[in-house]
Short mmCIF file of C-alpha atoms in Angstrom, two decimals:
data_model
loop_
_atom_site.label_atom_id
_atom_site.label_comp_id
_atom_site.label_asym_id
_atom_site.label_seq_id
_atom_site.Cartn_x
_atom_site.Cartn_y
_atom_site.Cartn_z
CA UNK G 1 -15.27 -3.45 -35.39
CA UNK G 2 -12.10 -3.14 -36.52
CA UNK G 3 -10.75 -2.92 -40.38
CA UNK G 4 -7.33 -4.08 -41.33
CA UNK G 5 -5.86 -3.69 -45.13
CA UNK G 6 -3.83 -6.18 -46.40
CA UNK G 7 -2.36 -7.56 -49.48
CA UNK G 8 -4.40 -10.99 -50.57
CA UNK G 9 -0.86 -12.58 -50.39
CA UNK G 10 0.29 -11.99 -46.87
CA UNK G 11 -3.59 -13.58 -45.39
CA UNK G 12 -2.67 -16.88 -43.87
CA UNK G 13 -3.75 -20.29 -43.56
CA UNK G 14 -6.45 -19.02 -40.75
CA UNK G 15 -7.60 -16.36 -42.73
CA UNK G 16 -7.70 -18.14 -46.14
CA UNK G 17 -9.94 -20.79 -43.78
CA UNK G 18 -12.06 -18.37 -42.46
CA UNK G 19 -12.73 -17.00 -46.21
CA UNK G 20 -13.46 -20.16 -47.49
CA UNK G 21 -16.13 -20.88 -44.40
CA UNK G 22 -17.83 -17.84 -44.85
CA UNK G 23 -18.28 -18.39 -48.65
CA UNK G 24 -19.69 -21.83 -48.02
CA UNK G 25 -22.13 -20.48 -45.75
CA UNK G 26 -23.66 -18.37 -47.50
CA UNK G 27 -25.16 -19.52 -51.03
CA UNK G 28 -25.09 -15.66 -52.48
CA UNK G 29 -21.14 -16.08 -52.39
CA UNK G 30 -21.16 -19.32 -54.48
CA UNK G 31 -19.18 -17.97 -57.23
CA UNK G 32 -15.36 -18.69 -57.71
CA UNK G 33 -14.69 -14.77 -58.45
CA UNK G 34 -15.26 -14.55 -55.09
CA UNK G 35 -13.19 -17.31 -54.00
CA UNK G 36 -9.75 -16.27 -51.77
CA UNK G 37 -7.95 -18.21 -54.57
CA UNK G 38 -8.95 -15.72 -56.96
CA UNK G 39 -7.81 -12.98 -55.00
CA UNK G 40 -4.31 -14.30 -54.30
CA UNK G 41 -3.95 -15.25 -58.10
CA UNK G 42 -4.80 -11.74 -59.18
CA UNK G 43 -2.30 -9.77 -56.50
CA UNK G 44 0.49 -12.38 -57.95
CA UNK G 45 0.17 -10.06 -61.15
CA UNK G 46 -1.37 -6.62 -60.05
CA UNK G 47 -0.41 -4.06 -57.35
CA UNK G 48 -2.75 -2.54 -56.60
CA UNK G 49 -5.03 -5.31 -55.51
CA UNK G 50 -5.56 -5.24 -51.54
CA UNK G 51 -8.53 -6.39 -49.22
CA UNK G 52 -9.62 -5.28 -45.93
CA UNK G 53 -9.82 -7.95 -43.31
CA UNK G 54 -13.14 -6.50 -41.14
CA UNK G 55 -12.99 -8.03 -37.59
CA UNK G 56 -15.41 -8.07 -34.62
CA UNK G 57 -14.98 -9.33 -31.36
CA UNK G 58 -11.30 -10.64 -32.24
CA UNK G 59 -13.23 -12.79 -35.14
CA UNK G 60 -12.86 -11.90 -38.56
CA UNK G 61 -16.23 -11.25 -39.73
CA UNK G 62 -15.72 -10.87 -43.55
CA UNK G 63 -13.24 -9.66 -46.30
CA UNK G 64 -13.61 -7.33 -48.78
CA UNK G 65 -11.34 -7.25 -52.13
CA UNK G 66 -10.59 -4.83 -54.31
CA UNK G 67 -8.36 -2.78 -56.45
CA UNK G 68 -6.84 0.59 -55.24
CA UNK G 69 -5.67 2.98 -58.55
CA UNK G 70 -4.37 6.24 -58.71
CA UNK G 71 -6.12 9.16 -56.55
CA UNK G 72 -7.69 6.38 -54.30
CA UNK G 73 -10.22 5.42 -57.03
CA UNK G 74 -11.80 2.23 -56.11
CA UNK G 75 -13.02 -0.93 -58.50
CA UNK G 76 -13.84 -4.48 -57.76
CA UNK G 77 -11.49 -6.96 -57.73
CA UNK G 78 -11.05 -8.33 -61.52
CA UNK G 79 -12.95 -5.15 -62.49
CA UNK G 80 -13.69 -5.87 -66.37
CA UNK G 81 -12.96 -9.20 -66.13
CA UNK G 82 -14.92 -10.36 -63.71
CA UNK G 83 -18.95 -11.35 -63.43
CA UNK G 84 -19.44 -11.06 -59.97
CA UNK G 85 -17.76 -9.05 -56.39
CA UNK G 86 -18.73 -8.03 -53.24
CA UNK G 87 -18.35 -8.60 -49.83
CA UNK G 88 -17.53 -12.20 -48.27
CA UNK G 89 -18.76 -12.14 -44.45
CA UNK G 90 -21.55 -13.50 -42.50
CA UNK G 91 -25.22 -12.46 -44.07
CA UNK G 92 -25.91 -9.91 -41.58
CA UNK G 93 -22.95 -7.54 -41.17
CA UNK G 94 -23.65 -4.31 -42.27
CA UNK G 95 -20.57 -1.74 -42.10
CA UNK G 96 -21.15 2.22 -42.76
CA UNK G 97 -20.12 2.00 -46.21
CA UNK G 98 -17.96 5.26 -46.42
CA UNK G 99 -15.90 4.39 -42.83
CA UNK G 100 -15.10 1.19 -45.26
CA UNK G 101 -13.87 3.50 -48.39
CA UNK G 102 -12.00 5.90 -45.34
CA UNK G 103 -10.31 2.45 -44.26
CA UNK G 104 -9.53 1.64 -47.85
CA UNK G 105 -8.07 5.11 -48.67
CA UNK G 106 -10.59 4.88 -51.24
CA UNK G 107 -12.62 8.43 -52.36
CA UNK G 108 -14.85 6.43 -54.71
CA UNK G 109 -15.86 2.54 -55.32
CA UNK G 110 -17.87 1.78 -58.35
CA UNK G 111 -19.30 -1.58 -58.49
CA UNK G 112 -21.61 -2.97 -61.60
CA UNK G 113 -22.09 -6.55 -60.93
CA UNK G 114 -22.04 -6.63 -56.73
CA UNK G 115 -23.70 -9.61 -55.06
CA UNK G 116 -27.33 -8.01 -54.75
CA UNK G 117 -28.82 -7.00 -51.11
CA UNK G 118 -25.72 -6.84 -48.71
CA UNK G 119 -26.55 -4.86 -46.09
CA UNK G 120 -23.15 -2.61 -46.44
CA UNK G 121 -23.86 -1.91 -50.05
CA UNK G 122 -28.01 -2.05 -50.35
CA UNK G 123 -28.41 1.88 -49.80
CA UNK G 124 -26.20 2.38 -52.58
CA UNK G 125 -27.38 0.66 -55.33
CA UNK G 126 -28.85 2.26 -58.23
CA UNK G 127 -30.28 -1.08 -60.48
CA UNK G 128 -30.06 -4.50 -59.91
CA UNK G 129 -30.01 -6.85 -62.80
CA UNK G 130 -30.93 -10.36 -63.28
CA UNK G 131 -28.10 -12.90 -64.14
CA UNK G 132 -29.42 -16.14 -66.31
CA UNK G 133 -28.29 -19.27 -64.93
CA UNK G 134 -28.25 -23.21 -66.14
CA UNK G 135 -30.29 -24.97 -62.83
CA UNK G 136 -29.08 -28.72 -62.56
CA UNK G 137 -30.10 -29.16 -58.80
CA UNK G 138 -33.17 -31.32 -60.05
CA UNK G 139 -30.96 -32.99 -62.64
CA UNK G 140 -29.92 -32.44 -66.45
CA UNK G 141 -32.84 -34.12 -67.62
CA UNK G 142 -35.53 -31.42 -65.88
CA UNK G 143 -33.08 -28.72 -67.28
CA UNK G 144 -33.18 -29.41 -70.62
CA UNK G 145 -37.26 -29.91 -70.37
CA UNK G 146 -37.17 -26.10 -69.10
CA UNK G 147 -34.84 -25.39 -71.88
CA UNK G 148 -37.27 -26.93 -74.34
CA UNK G 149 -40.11 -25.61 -72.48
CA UNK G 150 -38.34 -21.44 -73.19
CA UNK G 151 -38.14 -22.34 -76.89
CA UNK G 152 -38.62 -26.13 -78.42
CA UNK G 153 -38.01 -24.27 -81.86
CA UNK G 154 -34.35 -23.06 -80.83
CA UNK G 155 -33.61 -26.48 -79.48
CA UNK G 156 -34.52 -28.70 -82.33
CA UNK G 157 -32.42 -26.06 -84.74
CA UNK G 158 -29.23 -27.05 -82.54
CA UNK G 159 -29.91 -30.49 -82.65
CA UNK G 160 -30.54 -30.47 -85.95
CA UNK G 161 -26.77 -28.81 -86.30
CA UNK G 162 -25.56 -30.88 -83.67
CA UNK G 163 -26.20 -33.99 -85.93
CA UNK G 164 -24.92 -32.16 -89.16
CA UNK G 165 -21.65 -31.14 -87.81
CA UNK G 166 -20.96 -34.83 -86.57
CA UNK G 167 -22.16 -36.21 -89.85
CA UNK G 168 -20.61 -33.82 -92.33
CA UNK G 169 -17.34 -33.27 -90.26
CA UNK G 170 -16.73 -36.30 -88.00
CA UNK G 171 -17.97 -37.76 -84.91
CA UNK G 172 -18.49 -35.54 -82.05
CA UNK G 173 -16.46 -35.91 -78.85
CA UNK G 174 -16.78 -33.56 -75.77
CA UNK G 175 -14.07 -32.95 -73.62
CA UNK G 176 -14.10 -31.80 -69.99
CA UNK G 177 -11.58 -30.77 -67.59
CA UNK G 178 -8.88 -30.70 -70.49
CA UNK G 179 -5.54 -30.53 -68.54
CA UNK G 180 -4.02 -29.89 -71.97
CA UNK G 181 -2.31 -25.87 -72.21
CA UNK G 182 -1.93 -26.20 -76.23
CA UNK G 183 -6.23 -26.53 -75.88
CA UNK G 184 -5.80 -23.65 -73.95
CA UNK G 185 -4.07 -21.56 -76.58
CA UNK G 186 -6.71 -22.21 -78.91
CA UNK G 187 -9.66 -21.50 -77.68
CA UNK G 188 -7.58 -18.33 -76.31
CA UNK G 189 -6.48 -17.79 -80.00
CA UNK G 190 -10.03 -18.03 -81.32
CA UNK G 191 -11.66 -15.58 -78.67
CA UNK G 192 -8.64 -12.98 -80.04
CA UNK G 193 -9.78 -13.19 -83.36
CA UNK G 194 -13.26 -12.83 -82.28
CA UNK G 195 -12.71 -9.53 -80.26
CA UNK G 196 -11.02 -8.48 -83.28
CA UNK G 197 -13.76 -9.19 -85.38
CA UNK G 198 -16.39 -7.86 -83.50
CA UNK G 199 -14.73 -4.36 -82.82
CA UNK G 200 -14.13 -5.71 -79.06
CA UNK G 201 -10.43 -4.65 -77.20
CA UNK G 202 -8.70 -7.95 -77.57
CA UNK G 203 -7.97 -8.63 -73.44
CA UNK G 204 -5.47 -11.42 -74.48
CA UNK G 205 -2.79 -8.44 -75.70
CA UNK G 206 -2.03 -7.88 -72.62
CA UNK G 207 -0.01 -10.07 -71.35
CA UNK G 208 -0.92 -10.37 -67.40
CA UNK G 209 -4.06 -11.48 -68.57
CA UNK G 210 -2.85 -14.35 -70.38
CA UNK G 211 -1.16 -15.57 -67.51
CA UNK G 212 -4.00 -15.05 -64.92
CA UNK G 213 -5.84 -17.48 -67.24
CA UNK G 214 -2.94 -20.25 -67.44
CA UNK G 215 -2.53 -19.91 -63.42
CA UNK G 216 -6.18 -20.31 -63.34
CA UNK G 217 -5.96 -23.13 -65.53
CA UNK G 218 -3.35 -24.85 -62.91
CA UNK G 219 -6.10 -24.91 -60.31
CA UNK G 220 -7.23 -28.27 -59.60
CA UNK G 221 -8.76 -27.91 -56.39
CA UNK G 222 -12.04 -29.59 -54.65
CA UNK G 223 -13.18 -26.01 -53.86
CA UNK G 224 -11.59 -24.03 -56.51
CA UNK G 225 -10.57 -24.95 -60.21
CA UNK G 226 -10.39 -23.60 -63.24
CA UNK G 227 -12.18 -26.04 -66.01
CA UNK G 228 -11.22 -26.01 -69.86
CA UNK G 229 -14.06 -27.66 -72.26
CA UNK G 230 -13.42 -28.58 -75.74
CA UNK G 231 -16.04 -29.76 -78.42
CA UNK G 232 -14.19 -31.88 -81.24
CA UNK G 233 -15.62 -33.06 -84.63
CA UNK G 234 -13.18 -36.01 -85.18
CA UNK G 235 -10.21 -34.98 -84.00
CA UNK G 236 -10.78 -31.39 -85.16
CA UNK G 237 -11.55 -28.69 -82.35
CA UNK G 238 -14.38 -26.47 -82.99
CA UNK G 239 -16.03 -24.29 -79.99
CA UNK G 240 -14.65 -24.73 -76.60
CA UNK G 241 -15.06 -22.34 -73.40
CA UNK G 242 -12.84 -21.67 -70.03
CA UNK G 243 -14.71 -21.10 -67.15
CA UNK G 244 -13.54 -20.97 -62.92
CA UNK G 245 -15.73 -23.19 -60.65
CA UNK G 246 -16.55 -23.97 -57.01
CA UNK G 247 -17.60 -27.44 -55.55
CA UNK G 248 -21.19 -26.39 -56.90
CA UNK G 249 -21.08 -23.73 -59.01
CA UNK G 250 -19.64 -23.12 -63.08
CA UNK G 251 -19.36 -19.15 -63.99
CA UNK G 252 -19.36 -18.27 -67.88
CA UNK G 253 -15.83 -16.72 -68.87
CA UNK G 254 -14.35 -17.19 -71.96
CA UNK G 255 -16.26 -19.01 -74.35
CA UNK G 256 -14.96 -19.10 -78.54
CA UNK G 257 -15.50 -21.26 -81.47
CA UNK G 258 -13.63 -21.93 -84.99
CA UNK G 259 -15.61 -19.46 -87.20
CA UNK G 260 -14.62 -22.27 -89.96
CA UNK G 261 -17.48 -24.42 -88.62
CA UNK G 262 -20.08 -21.32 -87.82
CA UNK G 263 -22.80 -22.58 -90.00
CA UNK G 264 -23.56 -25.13 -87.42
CA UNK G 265 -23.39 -23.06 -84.26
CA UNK G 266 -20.76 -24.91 -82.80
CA UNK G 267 -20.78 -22.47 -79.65
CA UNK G 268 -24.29 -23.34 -78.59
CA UNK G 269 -23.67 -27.10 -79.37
CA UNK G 270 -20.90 -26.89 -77.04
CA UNK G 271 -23.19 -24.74 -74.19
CA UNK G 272 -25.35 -28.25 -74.51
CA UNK G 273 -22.91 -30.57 -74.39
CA UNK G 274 -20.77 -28.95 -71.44
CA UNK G 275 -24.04 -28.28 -69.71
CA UNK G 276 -24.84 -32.17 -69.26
CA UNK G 277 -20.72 -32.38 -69.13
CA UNK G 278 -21.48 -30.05 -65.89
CA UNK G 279 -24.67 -31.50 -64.34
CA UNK G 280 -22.71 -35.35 -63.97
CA UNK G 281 -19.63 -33.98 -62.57
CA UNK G 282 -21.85 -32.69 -59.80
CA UNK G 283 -21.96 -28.80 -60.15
CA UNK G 284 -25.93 -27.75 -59.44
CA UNK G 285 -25.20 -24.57 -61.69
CA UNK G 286 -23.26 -23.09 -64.49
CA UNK G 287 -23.50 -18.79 -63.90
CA UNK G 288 -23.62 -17.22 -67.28
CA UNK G 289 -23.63 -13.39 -65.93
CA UNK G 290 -25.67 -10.78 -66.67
CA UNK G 291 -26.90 -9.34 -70.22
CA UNK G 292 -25.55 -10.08 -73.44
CA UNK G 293 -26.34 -12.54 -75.53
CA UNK G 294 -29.91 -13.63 -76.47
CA UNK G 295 -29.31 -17.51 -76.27
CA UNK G 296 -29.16 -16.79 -72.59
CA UNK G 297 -32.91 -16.72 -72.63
CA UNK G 298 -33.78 -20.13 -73.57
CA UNK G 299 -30.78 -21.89 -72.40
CA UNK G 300 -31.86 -20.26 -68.30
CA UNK G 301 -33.83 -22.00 -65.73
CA UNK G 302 -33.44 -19.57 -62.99
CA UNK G 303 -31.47 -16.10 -62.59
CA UNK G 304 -29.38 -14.38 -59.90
CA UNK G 305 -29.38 -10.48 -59.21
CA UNK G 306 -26.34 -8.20 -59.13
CA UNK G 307 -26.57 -5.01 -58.85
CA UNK G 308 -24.93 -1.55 -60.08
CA UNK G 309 -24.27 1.56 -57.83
CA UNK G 310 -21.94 3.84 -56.15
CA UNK G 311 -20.42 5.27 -53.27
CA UNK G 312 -18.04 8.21 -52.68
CA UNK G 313 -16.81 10.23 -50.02
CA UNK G 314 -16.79 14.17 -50.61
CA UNK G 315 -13.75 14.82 -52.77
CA UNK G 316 -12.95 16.32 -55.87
CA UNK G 317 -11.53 13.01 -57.35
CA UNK G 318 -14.91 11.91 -56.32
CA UNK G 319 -16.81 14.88 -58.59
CA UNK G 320 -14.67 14.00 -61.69
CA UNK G 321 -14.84 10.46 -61.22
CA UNK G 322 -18.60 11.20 -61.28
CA UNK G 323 -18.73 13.30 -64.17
CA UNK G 324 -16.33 10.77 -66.54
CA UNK G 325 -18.18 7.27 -65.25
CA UNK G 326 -21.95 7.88 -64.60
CA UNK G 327 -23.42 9.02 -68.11
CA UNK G 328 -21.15 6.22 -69.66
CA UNK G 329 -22.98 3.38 -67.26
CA UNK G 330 -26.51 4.63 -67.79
CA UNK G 331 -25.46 4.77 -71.55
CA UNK G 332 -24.51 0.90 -71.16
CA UNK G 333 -27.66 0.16 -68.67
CA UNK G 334 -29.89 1.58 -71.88
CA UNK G 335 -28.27 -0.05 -74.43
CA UNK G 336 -28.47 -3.11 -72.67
CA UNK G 337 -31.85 -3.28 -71.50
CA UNK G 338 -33.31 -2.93 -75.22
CA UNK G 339 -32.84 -6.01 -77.34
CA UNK G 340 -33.08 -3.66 -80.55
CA UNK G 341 -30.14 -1.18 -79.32
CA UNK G 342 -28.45 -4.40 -78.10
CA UNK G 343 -28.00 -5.79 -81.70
CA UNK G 344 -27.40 -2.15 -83.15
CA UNK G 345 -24.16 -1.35 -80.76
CA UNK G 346 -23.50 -4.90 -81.55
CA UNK G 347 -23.58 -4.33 -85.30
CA UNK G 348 -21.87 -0.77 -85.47
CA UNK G 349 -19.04 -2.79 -83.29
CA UNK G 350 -18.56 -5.53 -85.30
CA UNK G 351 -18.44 -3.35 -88.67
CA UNK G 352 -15.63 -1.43 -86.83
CA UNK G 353 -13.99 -5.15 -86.81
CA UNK G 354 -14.47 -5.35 -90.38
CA UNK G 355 -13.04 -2.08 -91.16
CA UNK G 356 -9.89 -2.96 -88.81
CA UNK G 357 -9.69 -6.59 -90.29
CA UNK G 358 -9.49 -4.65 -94.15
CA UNK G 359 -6.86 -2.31 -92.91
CA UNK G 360 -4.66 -4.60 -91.19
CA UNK G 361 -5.24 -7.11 -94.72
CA UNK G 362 -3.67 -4.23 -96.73
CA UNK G 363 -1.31 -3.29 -94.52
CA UNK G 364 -0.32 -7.29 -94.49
CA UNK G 365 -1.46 -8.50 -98.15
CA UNK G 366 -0.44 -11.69 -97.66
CA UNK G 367 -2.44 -12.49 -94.50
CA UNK G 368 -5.38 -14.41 -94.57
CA UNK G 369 -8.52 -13.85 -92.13
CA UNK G 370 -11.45 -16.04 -91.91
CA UNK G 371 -14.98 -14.06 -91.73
CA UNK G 372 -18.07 -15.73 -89.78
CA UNK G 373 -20.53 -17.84 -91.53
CA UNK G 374 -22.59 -18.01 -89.09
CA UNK G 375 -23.08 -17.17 -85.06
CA UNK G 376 -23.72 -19.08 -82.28
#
């Protein structure tokens, strides 16, 4: 077995062929954050993205991506950003995990959303968590029965919306695929505002991020695109979402609606509409990643597993990594598993917002921010 590290950018056309067989082969790896187009994309803009090319026999047998940071602290490729990593390779190769990290001049690799049950990683995970997904392989119609089936009260109360909105503020239209960049800057300007208001750290401030998401939005291929929805009432935008996809599958990314029209829950009007948008253009799933929200729950007709763990090599970047990560993740693994904490954290964050939003309004007087009336 041999283990050579390389930049995503210097792979060729063999290699970025072989990546793209072994993700098709194996259904785990049907998710577009594990796509080789992904991991070019995000080495354009970062340097410290690399991935080892793992070889056996003269045949490369799998690729792992990831980011390298200071004191050879290890996190998955995207880290925050990302729903989903782990290692693309043939089902049954199983490496000794820490001769990986020792290839990878890595000490320590954290992972929290890892492709559950790879034989590499398997002895080193610590909780595995189920990841709600929209099931179209037996068609939109038997989704939306399973949808009704999880809660027929939730679905009528969009409907219901769903016919308000059009009524009281124009006829619906649904776009998919919008090619459109000034789209783009909306729905990016709206999720701002909403990480603002909810007492989130805006990601679009930094500006590498931005542009990760408009080279994303330039992908157009059969295997690998990234796909811009819009919902309009007349010709008025109100929730739309941007998502990456593979031939088959849709993964949740960065959905945002106009709070203007929150009474109506535009944002889980939209998750209908771009559902059945989904289901005709042929994708058998839309991926809406772990925890969260709870709309998740009714709108799922199957889940995925990922799962959370570690691995380190004996060091002492290793100890402190230990001592500054671990409480913090089974702080977040708490919160997260308890509906009630859930919407407390999610409460305490969002009066931060508030608090911000007053500050920045006196600091500005003549600037004018729009509160929620609702939430979707």
């Amino acid at each position: 077995m041999n283990i050579q590290v390389v930049r995503p950018r210097e792979l060729g056309d063999a290699e970025r062929a072989r990546w793209r067989e072994l993700q098709k082969a194996d259904p785990s790896l049907d998710n577009p954050f594990l796509s080789v187009e992904f991991a070019v994309a995000m080495d354009r803009l970062r340097d410290y993205v690399r991935v080892a090319v793992i070889s056996d026999g003269g045949r490369v047998a799998g690729f792992f991506p990831y980011e390298r940071h200071s004191f050879g602290i290890g996190k998955p490729l995207g880290g925050f950003l990302t729903t989903c990593h782990g290692l693309i390779s043939t089902p049954d190769l199983k490496l000794d995990a820490k001769a990986l990290l020792r290839a990878c001049k890595l000490s320590v690799f954290d992972f929290d959303h890892l492709v559950a049950g790879q034989p590499t990683f398997a002895p080193y995970e610590m909780d595995v968590r189920p990841a709600p997904v929209m099931d179209f392989t037996s068609g939109f119609e038997a989704w939306i029965e399973q949808v009704k089936a999880n809660s027929p009260k939730n679905l009528k109360t969009v409907r219901y919306k769903e016919r308000k909105l059009g009524r009281e503020q124009g006829e619906l239209r649904f776009e998919w695929a919008s090619a459109d960049p000034e789209v783009l800057r909306t729905l990016l300007n709206w999720k701002s505002d909403q990480y603002r208001r909810t007492g989130r750290v805006d990601r679009f401030a930094q500006p590498w991020i931005v542009e990760l998401t408009d080279m994303m939005h330039a992908e157009k291929s059969s295997d690998f695109a990234g796909v811009l929805t819009m919902l309009y009432a007349g010709d008025v935008p109100v929730a739309g979402h941007f998502g990456l996809r593979t031939a088959t599958t849709l993964v949740g990314w960065f959905p945002a609606y106009d709070t203007e029209f929150g009474r109506y829950s535009p944002g889980i009007v939209h998750h209908l509409q771009m559902a059945e948008a989904a289901a005709n253009d042929g994708l058998h799933m839309v991926d809406m990643g772990k925890g969260g929200k709870e709309y998740k729950d009714w709108l799922k007709s199957g889940v995925l597993y990922v799962a959370e763990g570690r691995i380190s090599r004996p060091s002492a970047t290793a100890a402190v990594h230990w001592m500054g990560r671990t409480p913090l993740n089974k702080a977040r693994t708490i919160v997260m598993d308890r509906p009630s904490l859930y919407r407390a954290a999610d409460r305490v964050l969002k009066g931060f917002g508030r608090v911000r939003t007053s500050m920045q309004q006196q600091e500005s007087p003549n600037s004018v921010v729009k509160e929620p009336s609702g939430a979707s």
